[in-house]
Coordinates of N, CA and C and ligand atoms in Angstrom, one line a residue:
X1 N 105.5 33.6 -6.9 CA 105.5 35.0 -6.3 C 105.4 36.0 -7.4
X2 N 104.5 36.9 -7.3 CA 104.4 37.9 -8.4 C 104.5 39.3 -7.8
X3 N 104.9 40.2 -8.6 CA 105.0 41.6 -8.4 C 105.4 42.1 -7.0
X4 N 106.6 41.6 -6.6 CA 107.2 42.1 -5.3 C 108.1 43.3 -5.7
X5 N 107.9 44.4 -5.1 CA 108.7 45.6 -5.4 C 109.8 45.9 -4.4
X6 N 110.9 46.5 -4.9 CA 112.0 46.8 -4.0 C 111.6 48.1 -3.2
X7 N 112.4 48.4 -2.2 CA 112.2 49.6 -1.4 C 112.3 50.8 -2.3
X8 N 113.3 50.8 -3.2 CA 113.5 51.9 -4.1 C 112.3 52.1 -5.0
X9 N 111.8 51.0 -5.5 CA 110.6 51.1 -6.4 C 109.4 51.6 -5.6
X10 N 109.3 51.2 -4.4 CA 108.1 51.6 -3.6 C 108.2 53.1 -3.2
X11 N 109.5 53.6 -3.0 CA 109.7 55.0 -2.8 C 109.2 55.8 -4.0
X12 N 109.5 55.3 -5.2 CA 109.1 56.0 -6.5 C 107.5 56.0 -6.6
X13 N 107.0 54.8 -6.2 CA 105.5 54.7 -6.3 C 104.8 55.6 -5.2
X14 N 105.5 55.8 -4.1 CA 105.0 56.7 -3.1 C 105.0 58.1 -3.6
X15 N 106.0 58.5 -4.3 CA 106.1 59.9 -4.8 C 105.1 60.1 -6.0
X16 N 105.0 59.1 -6.9 CA 104.0 59.1 -7.9 C 102.6 59.1 -7.4
X17 N 102.4 58.4 -6.3 CA 101.0 58.3 -5.7 C 100.6 59.6 -5.1
X18 N 101.6 60.2 -4.5 CA 101.4 61.6 -3.8 C 100.9 62.6 -4.9
X19 N 101.7 62.6 -6.0 CA 101.3 63.5 -7.1 C 99.9 63.2 -7.7
X20 N 99.6 61.9 -7.8 CA 98.3 61.5 -8.3 C 97.2 61.9 -7.4
X21 N 97.4 61.8 -6.1 CA 96.4 62.2 -5.1 C 96.1 63.7 -5.2
X22 N 97.2 64.4 -5.4 CA 97.0 65.9 -5.5 C 96.2 66.2 -6.7
X23 N 96.5 65.6 -7.8 CA 95.8 65.9 -9.1 C 94.3 65.5 -9.0
X24 N 94.1 64.4 -8.4 CA 92.6 64.0 -8.2 C 91.9 65.0 -7.4
X25 N 92.5 65.6 -6.3 CA 91.8 66.5 -5.5 C 91.6 67.8 -6.3
X26 N 92.5 68.2 -7.2 CA 92.3 69.4 -8.1 C 91.2 69.1 -9.1
X27 N 91.1 67.9 -9.6 CA 90.0 67.5 -10.5 C 88.7 67.5 -9.8
X28 N 88.7 67.1 -8.5 CA 87.4 67.1 -7.7 C 86.9 68.6 -7.6
X29 N 87.8 69.5 -7.3 CA 87.4 70.9 -7.2 C 86.8 71.5 -8.5
X30 N 87.3 70.9 -9.6 CA 86.8 71.4 -10.9 C 85.5 70.7 -11.4
X31 N 85.1 69.7 -10.6 CA 83.9 68.9 -11.0 C 82.6 69.6 -10.5
X32 N 82.2 70.6 -11.2 CA 81.1 71.5 -10.9 C 80.1 71.5 -12.1
X33 N 78.9 71.9 -11.8 CA 77.9 72.0 -12.9 C 78.4 72.9 -14.0
X34 N 78.2 72.4 -15.3 CA 78.6 73.2 -16.5 C 79.9 72.8 -17.1
X35 N 80.7 72.0 -16.3 CA 82.0 71.5 -16.8 C 81.8 70.2 -17.6
X36 N 82.5 70.1 -18.7 CA 82.4 68.8 -19.5 C 83.5 67.8 -19.0
X37 N 83.2 66.6 -19.2 CA 84.2 65.6 -18.8 C 85.5 65.7 -19.7
X38 N 85.3 66.2 -20.9 CA 86.5 66.4 -21.8 C 87.4 67.5 -21.2
X39 N 86.8 68.5 -20.6 CA 87.6 69.6 -20.0 C 88.4 69.0 -18.8
X40 N 87.8 68.1 -18.0 CA 88.5 67.5 -16.9 C 89.6 66.6 -17.4
X41 N 89.4 66.0 -18.5 CA 90.5 65.1 -19.1 C 91.7 65.9 -19.5
X42 N 91.4 67.1 -20.2 CA 92.5 68.0 -20.6 C 93.3 68.5 -19.4
X43 N 92.6 68.9 -18.4 CA 93.2 69.4 -17.1 C 94.0 68.3 -16.5
X44 N 93.5 67.1 -16.4 CA 94.2 65.9 -15.8 C 95.6 65.7 -16.6
X45 N 95.5 65.7 -17.9 CA 96.7 65.4 -18.6 C 97.7 66.5 -18.5
X46 N 97.3 67.8 -18.5 CA 98.2 68.9 -18.3 C 98.9 68.8 -16.9
X47 N 98.1 68.5 -15.9 CA 98.7 68.4 -14.5 C 99.7 67.3 -14.4
X48 N 99.4 66.1 -15.1 CA 100.4 65.0 -15.0 C 101.7 65.4 -15.8
X49 N 101.5 65.9 -17.0 CA 102.7 66.2 -17.8 C 103.5 67.4 -17.2
X50 N 102.8 68.3 -16.5 CA 103.5 69.5 -15.8 C 104.5 68.9 -14.8
X51 N 104.3 67.8 -14.2 CA 105.2 67.2 -13.3 C 106.2 66.3 -13.9
X52 N 106.2 66.2 -15.2 CA 107.2 65.4 -15.9 C 106.8 63.9 -16.0
X53 N 105.5 63.6 -15.7 CA 105.0 62.2 -15.6 C 104.2 61.9 -16.8
X54 N 103.7 60.7 -16.9 CA 103.0 60.2 -18.1 C 101.6 59.7 -17.7
X55 N 100.5 60.1 -18.4 CA 99.2 59.5 -18.1 C 99.2 58.0 -18.5
X56 N 99.1 57.2 -17.6 CA 99.2 55.7 -17.8 C 98.1 55.1 -18.7
X57 N 96.9 55.7 -18.6 CA 95.8 55.1 -19.3 C 95.8 55.5 -20.8
X58 N 96.4 56.6 -21.1 CA 96.2 57.1 -22.5 C 96.9 56.1 -23.5
X59 N 96.2 55.6 -24.5 CA 96.7 54.7 -25.5 C 97.0 53.3 -24.9
X60 N 96.5 53.1 -23.6 CA 96.7 51.7 -23.0 C 95.7 50.7 -23.6
X61 N 96.2 49.6 -24.1 CA 95.4 48.5 -24.6 C 95.5 47.4 -23.6
X62 N 94.5 46.9 -23.0 CA 94.6 45.8 -22.0 C 95.1 44.6 -22.7
X63 N 95.9 43.8 -21.9 CA 96.4 42.5 -22.5 C 95.4 41.5 -22.9
X64 N 94.2 41.6 -22.3 CA 93.1 40.7 -22.6 C 92.3 41.1 -23.9
X65 N 92.8 42.2 -24.6 CA 92.2 42.6 -25.8 C 91.3 43.8 -25.7
X66 N 90.8 44.3 -26.8 CA 90.0 45.5 -26.9 C 90.9 46.7 -27.4
X67 N 90.2 47.7 -27.7 CA 90.9 48.9 -28.3 C 91.7 49.7 -27.2
X68 N 92.6 50.5 -27.7 CA 93.4 51.3 -26.8 C 92.5 52.5 -26.3
X69 N 92.8 52.8 -25.0 CA 91.9 53.9 -24.4 C 92.4 55.3 -24.9
X70 N 91.4 56.1 -25.3 CA 91.7 57.4 -26.0 C 92.1 58.6 -25.1
X71 N 92.0 58.5 -23.7 CA 92.1 59.6 -22.9 C 93.0 59.3 -21.7
X72 N 93.3 60.4 -20.9 CA 94.1 60.2 -19.7 C 93.2 59.8 -18.6
X73 N 92.0 60.3 -18.5 CA 91.1 60.2 -17.4 C 89.9 59.3 -17.8
X74 N 89.5 58.5 -16.8 CA 88.2 57.8 -16.9 C 87.2 58.6 -16.1
X75 N 86.2 59.1 -16.7 CA 85.2 60.0 -16.1 C 83.8 59.3 -16.2
X76 N 83.4 58.7 -15.1 CA 82.1 57.9 -15.1 C 81.0 58.6 -14.3
X77 N 80.0 59.0 -14.9 CA 78.9 59.8 -14.3 C 77.7 58.9 -14.0
X78 N 77.2 59.0 -12.7 CA 76.0 58.4 -12.3 C 75.9 56.9 -12.5
X79 N 75.2 56.4 -13.5 CA 75.0 54.9 -13.7 C 76.3 54.4 -14.4
X80 N 77.2 55.2 -14.8 CA 78.5 54.8 -15.4 C 79.4 54.3 -14.3
X81 N 79.8 53.1 -14.3 CA 80.6 52.5 -13.2 C 82.1 52.8 -13.4
X82 N 82.6 52.5 -14.5 CA 84.0 52.7 -14.9 C 84.2 52.9 -16.4
X83 N 85.4 53.4 -16.7 CA 85.8 53.6 -18.1 C 85.0 54.5 -18.9
X84 N 84.4 55.5 -18.3 CA 83.6 56.5 -19.0 C 84.6 57.4 -19.8
X85 N 84.4 57.4 -21.1 CA 85.3 58.2 -22.0 C 84.9 59.6 -22.0
X86 N 85.9 60.5 -21.6 CA 85.6 62.0 -21.6 C 85.0 62.5 -22.9
X87 N 84.0 63.4 -22.8 CA 83.4 63.9 -24.0 C 83.0 65.4 -23.8
X88 N 83.2 66.2 -24.9 CA 82.9 67.6 -24.9 C 81.4 67.8 -24.6
X89 N 80.6 66.9 -25.0 CA 79.1 67.1 -24.8 C 78.6 66.4 -23.6
X90 N 79.5 65.9 -22.7 CA 79.0 65.3 -21.5 C 79.2 66.4 -20.4
X91 N 78.2 67.1 -20.1 CA 78.3 68.3 -19.2 C 77.7 67.9 -17.9
X92 N 78.5 68.2 -16.8 CA 78.1 67.8 -15.5 C 76.9 68.7 -15.0
X93 N 76.0 68.1 -14.3 CA 74.8 68.8 -13.8 C 74.7 68.6 -12.3
X94 N 74.1 69.6 -11.7 CA 73.8 69.6 -10.2 C 73.2 68.2 -9.9
X95 N 73.7 67.5 -8.8 CA 73.1 66.3 -8.4 C 73.7 65.0 -9.0
X96 N 74.7 65.3 -10.0 CA 75.4 64.1 -10.5 C 76.5 63.7 -9.5
X97 N 77.0 62.5 -9.7 CA 78.2 62.1 -9.1 C 79.1 61.6 -10.2
X98 N 80.4 61.9 -10.0 CA 81.4 61.5 -11.1 C 82.6 60.8 -10.5
X99 N 82.8 59.6 -11.1 CA 84.0 58.8 -10.7 C 85.2 59.3 -11.5
X100 N 86.2 59.7 -10.9 CA 87.5 60.2 -11.5 C 88.5 59.1 -11.3
X101 N 88.9 58.4 -12.3 CA 89.9 57.3 -12.2 C 91.1 57.7 -13.1
X102 N 92.3 57.7 -12.5 CA 93.4 58.2 -13.2 C 94.7 57.3 -12.9
X103 N 95.5 57.1 -13.9 CA 96.8 56.4 -13.7 C 97.9 57.4 -14.0
X104 N 99.0 57.3 -13.2 CA 100.1 58.2 -13.4 C 101.4 57.4 -13.4
X105 N 102.2 57.5 -14.4 CA 103.5 56.8 -14.5 C 104.6 57.8 -14.1
X106 N 105.3 57.4 -13.0 CA 106.4 58.3 -12.4 C 107.6 57.3 -12.3
X107 N 108.8 57.7 -12.8 CA 110.0 56.9 -12.8 C 109.7 55.5 -13.4
X108 N 108.8 55.4 -14.4 CA 108.5 54.2 -15.0 C 107.5 53.3 -14.3
X109 N 106.9 53.8 -13.2 CA 106.1 52.9 -12.4 C 104.7 53.6 -12.3
X110 N 103.7 52.7 -12.4 CA 102.3 53.1 -12.5 C 101.6 53.2 -11.1
X111 N 100.9 54.3 -10.8 CA 100.0 54.4 -9.7 C 98.6 54.5 -10.2
X112 N 97.6 54.0 -9.6 CA 96.2 54.0 -10.1 C 95.3 54.3 -8.9
X113 N 94.5 55.3 -9.1 CA 93.6 55.7 -8.0 C 92.3 56.3 -8.5
X114 N 91.2 56.2 -7.8 CA 89.9 56.7 -8.2 C 89.2 57.3 -7.0
X115 N 88.4 58.4 -7.2 CA 87.5 58.9 -6.2 C 86.2 59.2 -6.9
X116 N 85.1 59.2 -6.1 CA 83.9 59.6 -6.7 C 83.5 60.9 -5.9
X117 N 83.1 61.9 -6.7 CA 82.7 63.2 -6.0 C 81.4 63.7 -6.5
X118 N 80.8 64.5 -5.6 CA 79.4 65.0 -5.8 C 79.6 66.3 -6.6
X119 N 78.6 66.5 -7.6 CA 78.6 67.7 -8.3 C 77.4 68.5 -7.7
X120 N 77.8 69.5 -7.0 CA 76.8 70.3 -6.3 C 76.1 69.5 -5.2
X121 N 74.8 69.7 -5.0 CA 74.0 69.0 -4.0 C 73.6 67.6 -4.5
X122 N 73.8 66.6 -3.7 CA 73.3 65.3 -4.2 C 72.3 64.7 -3.1
X123 N 71.6 63.6 -3.5 CA 70.7 63.1 -2.5 C 71.4 62.3 -1.4
X124 N 70.7 62.2 -0.3 CA 71.3 61.5 0.9 C 71.6 60.1 0.6
X125 N 70.8 59.4 -0.2 CA 71.0 58.0 -0.6 C 72.3 57.9 -1.5
X126 N 72.5 58.8 -2.4 CA 73.6 58.8 -3.2 C 74.9 59.0 -2.4
X127 N 74.8 59.9 -1.4 CA 75.9 60.2 -0.5 C 76.3 59.0 0.3
X128 N 75.2 58.2 0.7 CA 75.4 57.0 1.4 C 76.2 56.0 0.6
X129 N 75.8 55.8 -0.7 CA 76.4 54.9 -1.6 C 77.9 55.3 -1.7
X130 N 78.2 56.5 -1.8 CA 79.6 57.0 -1.9 C 80.4 56.7 -0.6
X131 N 79.8 57.0 0.5 CA 80.4 56.7 1.8 C 80.7 55.2 2.0
X132 N 79.8 54.4 1.7 CA 79.9 53.0 1.9 C 81.0 52.4 1.0
X133 N 81.1 52.9 -0.3 CA 82.1 52.4 -1.2 C 83.5 52.8 -0.7
X134 N 83.6 54.0 -0.2 CA 84.9 54.4 0.3 C 85.3 53.6 1.6
X135 N 84.3 53.4 2.4 CA 84.6 52.6 3.6 C 85.0 51.1 3.3
X136 N 84.3 50.6 2.2 CA 84.7 49.2 1.8 C 86.1 49.2 1.2
X137 N 86.5 50.2 0.5 CA 87.8 50.3 0.0 C 88.8 50.2 1.1
X138 N 88.6 51.0 2.2 CA 89.5 50.9 3.3 C 89.5 49.6 4.0
X139 N 88.3 49.0 4.1 CA 88.3 47.6 4.7 C 89.1 46.6 3.9
X140 N 89.1 46.7 2.6 CA 89.9 45.9 1.7 C 91.4 46.2 1.9
X141 N 91.8 47.4 2.1 CA 93.2 47.8 2.3 C 93.7 47.2 3.6
X142 N 92.8 47.3 4.6 CA 93.2 46.8 5.9 C 93.5 45.3 5.9
X143 N 92.7 44.6 5.0 CA 92.8 43.2 4.9 C 94.0 42.7 4.1
X144 N 94.7 43.7 3.5 CA 95.8 43.3 2.6 C 97.1 43.1 3.4
X145 N 97.1 42.1 4.3 CA 98.2 41.8 5.2 C 99.0 40.7 4.6
X146 N 100.3 40.8 4.7 CA 101.2 39.8 4.2 C 100.9 38.5 4.9
X147 N 100.7 37.4 4.2 CA 100.3 36.1 4.7 C 98.8 35.8 4.6
X148 N 98.0 36.9 4.4 CA 96.6 36.6 4.2 C 96.4 36.3 2.7
X149 N 95.2 36.1 2.3 CA 95.0 35.7 0.9 C 94.0 36.7 0.2
X150 N 94.0 36.6 -1.1 CA 93.2 37.6 -1.9 C 91.7 37.5 -1.5
X151 N 91.2 36.3 -1.1 CA 89.9 36.1 -0.7 C 89.5 36.9 0.6
X152 N 90.6 37.1 1.4 CA 90.3 37.9 2.6 C 90.0 39.4 2.2
X153 N 90.6 39.9 1.2 CA 90.4 41.3 0.8 C 88.9 41.4 0.2
X154 N 88.6 40.5 -0.7 CA 87.3 40.5 -1.3 C 86.2 40.3 -0.3
X155 N 86.4 39.4 0.7 CA 85.4 39.2 1.7 C 85.2 40.5 2.5
X156 N 86.3 41.1 2.9 CA 86.1 42.3 3.7 C 85.4 43.4 3.0
X157 N 85.6 43.5 1.7 CA 85.0 44.5 0.9 C 83.5 44.2 0.8
X158 N 83.2 43.0 0.4 CA 81.8 42.7 0.1 C 80.9 42.8 1.4
X159 N 81.5 42.4 2.5 CA 80.8 42.5 3.8 C 80.3 43.9 4.1
X160 N 81.1 44.9 3.9 CA 80.7 46.3 4.1 C 79.6 46.7 3.1
X161 N 79.7 46.4 1.9 CA 78.8 46.8 0.8 C 77.4 46.1 1.0
X162 N 77.5 44.8 1.3 CA 76.2 44.0 1.5 C 75.5 44.5 2.7
X163 N 76.2 44.7 3.8 CA 75.6 45.1 5.0 C 74.8 46.4 4.9
X164 N 75.3 47.3 3.9 CA 74.6 48.6 3.7 C 73.5 48.4 2.7
X165 N 73.3 47.2 2.1 CA 72.2 47.0 1.2 C 72.5 47.4 -0.3
X166 N 73.8 47.5 -0.5 CA 74.3 47.8 -1.9 C 74.9 46.6 -2.5
X167 N 75.5 46.7 -3.7 CA 76.0 45.6 -4.4 C 77.4 45.9 -4.9
X168 N 78.3 44.9 -4.9 CA 79.6 45.1 -5.6 C 79.4 44.6 -7.1
X169 N 80.0 45.3 -8.0 CA 79.9 45.0 -9.4 C 80.7 43.7 -9.6
X170 N 80.0 42.6 -10.0 CA 80.6 41.3 -10.0 C 81.7 41.1 -11.0
X171 N 81.7 41.8 -12.1 CA 82.6 41.6 -13.2 C 83.9 42.5 -13.0
X172 N 83.9 43.3 -12.0 CA 85.0 44.2 -11.8 C 85.7 44.0 -10.5
X173 N 87.0 44.4 -10.5 CA 87.8 44.2 -9.2 C 89.1 44.9 -9.2
X174 N 89.9 44.6 -8.2 CA 91.2 45.2 -8.1 C 92.2 44.3 -8.8
X175 N 93.5 44.7 -8.7 CA 94.5 44.1 -9.5 C 95.9 44.5 -9.0
X176 N 96.9 43.7 -9.4 CA 98.3 44.1 -9.2 C 98.6 45.3 -10.1
X177 N 99.6 46.1 -9.7 CA 99.9 47.3 -10.5 C 101.3 47.7 -10.2
X178 N 101.9 48.5 -11.1 CA 103.3 49.0 -10.8 C 104.1 49.0 -12.1
X179 N 104.6 47.9 -12.6 CA 105.4 47.9 -13.8 C 104.4 48.1 -15.0
X180 N 103.2 47.6 -14.8 CA 102.1 47.7 -15.8 C 100.8 48.2 -15.2
X181 N 99.9 48.7 -16.0 CA 98.6 49.1 -15.5 C 97.8 48.0 -14.8
X182 N 97.9 46.8 -15.4 CA 97.2 45.6 -14.8 C 98.2 44.5 -14.7
X183 N 98.4 44.0 -13.5 CA 99.2 42.8 -13.2 C 98.4 41.8 -12.4
X184 N 99.0 40.6 -12.3 CA 98.4 39.6 -11.4 C 98.6 40.1 -9.9
X185 N 97.8 39.7 -9.0 CA 96.6 38.9 -9.1 C 95.4 39.8 -9.4
X186 N 94.4 39.1 -9.9 CA 93.0 39.7 -10.0 C 92.4 39.7 -8.6
X187 N 91.8 40.8 -8.2 CA 91.2 40.8 -6.8 C 89.7 41.0 -6.9
X188 N 88.9 40.0 -6.9 CA 87.4 40.2 -6.9 C 87.0 40.8 -5.6
X189 N 85.9 41.6 -5.7 CA 85.4 42.3 -4.5 C 84.4 41.4 -3.7
X190 N 84.7 40.1 -3.8 CA 83.9 39.2 -3.0 C 84.9 38.0 -2.8
X191 N 84.6 37.1 -1.9 CA 85.5 36.0 -1.7 C 85.4 35.3 -0.4
X192 N 86.1 34.2 -0.3 CA 86.1 33.4 0.9 C 87.3 33.6 1.7
X193 N 87.2 33.9 3.0 CA 88.4 34.1 3.8 C 89.4 32.9 3.7
X194 N 90.7 33.2 3.6 CA 91.6 32.1 3.6 C 91.8 31.4 2.2
X195 N 91.0 31.9 1.2 CA 91.1 31.3 -0.1 C 91.8 32.3 -1.1
X196 N 92.3 31.8 -2.2 CA 92.9 32.6 -3.3 C 94.4 32.7 -3.1
X197 N 95.1 33.5 -4.0 CA 96.5 33.6 -3.9 C 97.0 34.3 -2.6
X198 N 98.1 33.8 -2.2 CA 98.8 34.4 -0.9 C 99.3 35.8 -1.2
X199 N 99.2 36.6 -0.2 CA 99.7 38.0 -0.3 C 101.1 38.1 0.3
X200 N 102.0 38.8 -0.4 CA 103.4 38.9 0.1 C 103.8 40.3 0.4
X201 N 104.6 40.4 1.4 CA 105.1 41.8 1.7 C 105.8 42.4 0.5
X202 N 105.5 43.6 0.2 CA 106.2 44.3 -1.0 C 105.4 44.2 -2.3
X203 N 104.3 43.4 -2.2 CA 103.4 43.3 -3.4 C 102.6 44.7 -3.5
X204 N 102.5 45.1 -4.7 CA 101.8 46.4 -5.0 C 100.5 46.1 -5.7
X205 N 99.4 46.6 -5.1 CA 98.0 46.2 -5.5 C 97.2 47.5 -5.7
X206 N 96.3 47.5 -6.7 CA 95.3 48.5 -6.7 C 94.0 47.9 -6.1
X207 N 93.6 48.4 -5.0 CA 92.4 47.9 -4.3 C 91.3 48.9 -4.8
X208 N 90.3 48.4 -5.5 CA 89.3 49.3 -6.0 C 87.9 48.7 -5.8
X209 N 87.0 49.5 -5.4 CA 85.6 49.0 -5.2 C 84.6 49.8 -6.1
X210 N 83.9 49.0 -6.8 CA 82.9 49.6 -7.7 C 81.5 49.0 -7.2
X211 N 80.6 49.9 -6.9 CA 79.3 49.5 -6.4 C 78.2 49.9 -7.2
X212 N 77.0 49.2 -7.1 CA 75.8 49.6 -7.7 C 74.7 49.8 -6.6
X213 N 73.9 50.8 -6.7 CA 72.8 51.0 -5.7 C 71.8 49.9 -5.8
X214 N 71.5 49.4 -7.0 CA 70.4 48.4 -7.2 C 70.8 47.1 -7.8
X215 N 72.0 46.9 -8.2 CA 72.4 45.7 -8.9 C 74.0 45.6 -8.9
X216 N 74.4 44.3 -9.0 CA 75.9 44.1 -9.1 C 76.2 43.7 -10.5
X217 N 75.2 43.8 -11.4 CA 75.5 43.5 -12.8 C 75.5 44.7 -13.7
X218 N 76.4 44.6 -14.8 CA 76.5 45.7 -15.7 C 76.7 45.3 -17.1
X219 N 76.9 46.3 -18.0 CA 77.2 46.0 -19.4 C 78.0 47.1 -20.0
X220 N 78.7 46.8 -21.1 CA 79.6 47.8 -21.7 C 78.8 48.4 -22.9
X221 N 78.8 49.7 -23.0 CA 78.1 50.5 -24.0 C 78.8 50.3 -25.4
X222 N 78.1 50.8 -26.4 CA 78.6 50.6 -27.8 C 80.0 51.2 -28.0
X223 N 80.4 52.2 -27.2 CA 81.7 52.9 -27.4 C 82.8 51.9 -27.0
X224 N 82.5 50.7 -26.5 CA 83.4 49.6 -26.2 C 84.2 49.9 -24.9
X225 N 83.9 51.0 -24.2 CA 84.6 51.3 -22.9 C 83.7 51.5 -21.8
X226 N 82.7 52.4 -21.9 CA 81.9 52.8 -20.8 C 81.1 51.6 -20.3
X227 N 81.3 51.3 -19.0 CA 80.6 50.2 -18.3 C 79.5 50.8 -17.4
X228 N 78.3 50.4 -17.6 CA 77.2 51.0 -16.8 C 76.4 49.9 -16.0
X229 N 75.7 50.3 -14.9 CA 74.9 49.4 -14.2 C 73.7 48.9 -15.1
X230 N 73.4 47.6 -15.0 CA 72.4 47.1 -15.9 C 71.0 47.7 -15.7
X231 N 70.7 48.1 -14.5 CA 69.4 48.7 -14.1 C 69.4 50.2 -14.2
X232 N 70.5 50.8 -14.5 CA 70.6 52.3 -14.6 C 70.7 52.9 -13.2
X233 N 70.9 52.1 -12.1 CA 71.1 52.8 -10.8 C 72.5 53.4 -10.7
X234 N 72.6 54.2 -9.7 CA 73.8 55.0 -9.4 C 75.0 54.0 -9.1
X235 N 76.2 54.4 -9.4 CA 77.4 53.6 -9.1 C 78.5 54.5 -8.5
X236 N 79.2 54.0 -7.6 CA 80.4 54.7 -7.0 C 81.6 53.9 -7.2
X237 N 82.8 54.6 -7.1 CA 84.1 53.9 -7.3 C 85.2 54.6 -6.5
X238 N 85.9 53.9 -5.7 CA 87.1 54.4 -5.0 C 88.2 53.4 -5.1
X239 N 89.4 53.9 -5.3 CA 90.6 53.1 -5.5 C 91.8 53.7 -4.9
X240 N 92.7 52.9 -4.4 CA 94.0 53.3 -4.0 C 95.0 52.2 -4.4
X241 N 96.2 52.7 -4.7 CA 97.4 51.8 -4.9 C 98.0 51.7 -3.6
X242 N 98.3 50.4 -3.2 CA 98.8 50.1 -1.9 C 100.0 49.2 -2.0
X243 N 100.8 49.1 -0.9 CA 101.8 48.1 -0.8 C 101.5 47.2 0.4
X244 N 101.6 45.9 0.2 CA 101.2 44.9 1.2 C 102.3 44.9 2.3
X245 N 101.9 45.1 3.5 CA 102.9 45.0 4.7 C 102.3 44.0 5.7
X246 N 103.1 43.7 6.7 CA 102.6 42.7 7.7 C 101.6 43.3 8.6
X247 N 101.2 44.6 8.5 CA 100.1 45.1 9.3 C 98.9 45.6 8.4
X248 N 99.0 45.2 7.1 CA 97.9 45.7 6.2 C 98.5 46.5 5.1
X249 N 97.6 47.0 4.2 CA 98.1 47.8 3.1 C 98.5 49.2 3.5
X250 N 99.6 49.6 3.0 CA 100.0 51.0 3.1 C 99.6 51.8 1.9
X251 N 98.8 52.8 2.1 CA 98.3 53.6 0.9 C 99.4 54.4 0.3
X252 N 99.6 54.2 -1.0 CA 100.7 55.0 -1.7 C 100.1 56.2 -2.4
X253 N 98.8 56.2 -2.7 CA 98.1 57.3 -3.4 C 97.4 58.2 -2.5
X254 N 98.3 58.9 -1.7 CA 97.7 59.8 -0.7 C 98.6 61.1 -0.6
Ligands
MG1 MG1 91.9 53.0 -11.7
MG2 MG1 92.6 50.0 -11.3

């Protein structure tokens, strides 16, 4: 049994998650043409620290290796799927979409959440990609029932994305979260119902869906962080930290 949290810890995660959701909505309002992703990162860190909390991603080095992340925010624009490093020369333009992925440590516990937002007017097809990705995230959350298995979550997510004619990014998925940014289990966004690790009440998970409009394959750029769709097609990302209950996932990052 891994990462089962106490009621007291879940209460702290609920408070941290609430703060994180508010900060993401403020960042969404700032995501307009002419703003750089570096400005969004500075704003994100200011907002987190103003609440006495810690940006969980800053200087975080994943246990599986690789360099430490240099910013508070992951800001991934258009074909960038995840881990877009904020830059002063990355200026948002009308028609872009930006994935805002942020971790906040409150009372020593990590919440992780992401939203994708439109910069000005976007195309109907890009809006559909965003809508489907969000819908798939909620389908995964609903499937996070105590007694179900990790494969049930992945299956629910992939079903929604496939049905809409889009792709889940095969190399990326959800994960346990709370004491650390990444904990077991790994949650692929595809799977077979009834297969994979058992889900337990009180388990805290980051359910996150990363989609590609034209492919489920991607690659990491030379900066060693930014992960893009292999064909350059648009990508969207939604994520919530949840706690597993016997009626499905309770969203903590709201
Ligand atoms: Mg995240
Ligand atoms: Mg995550």
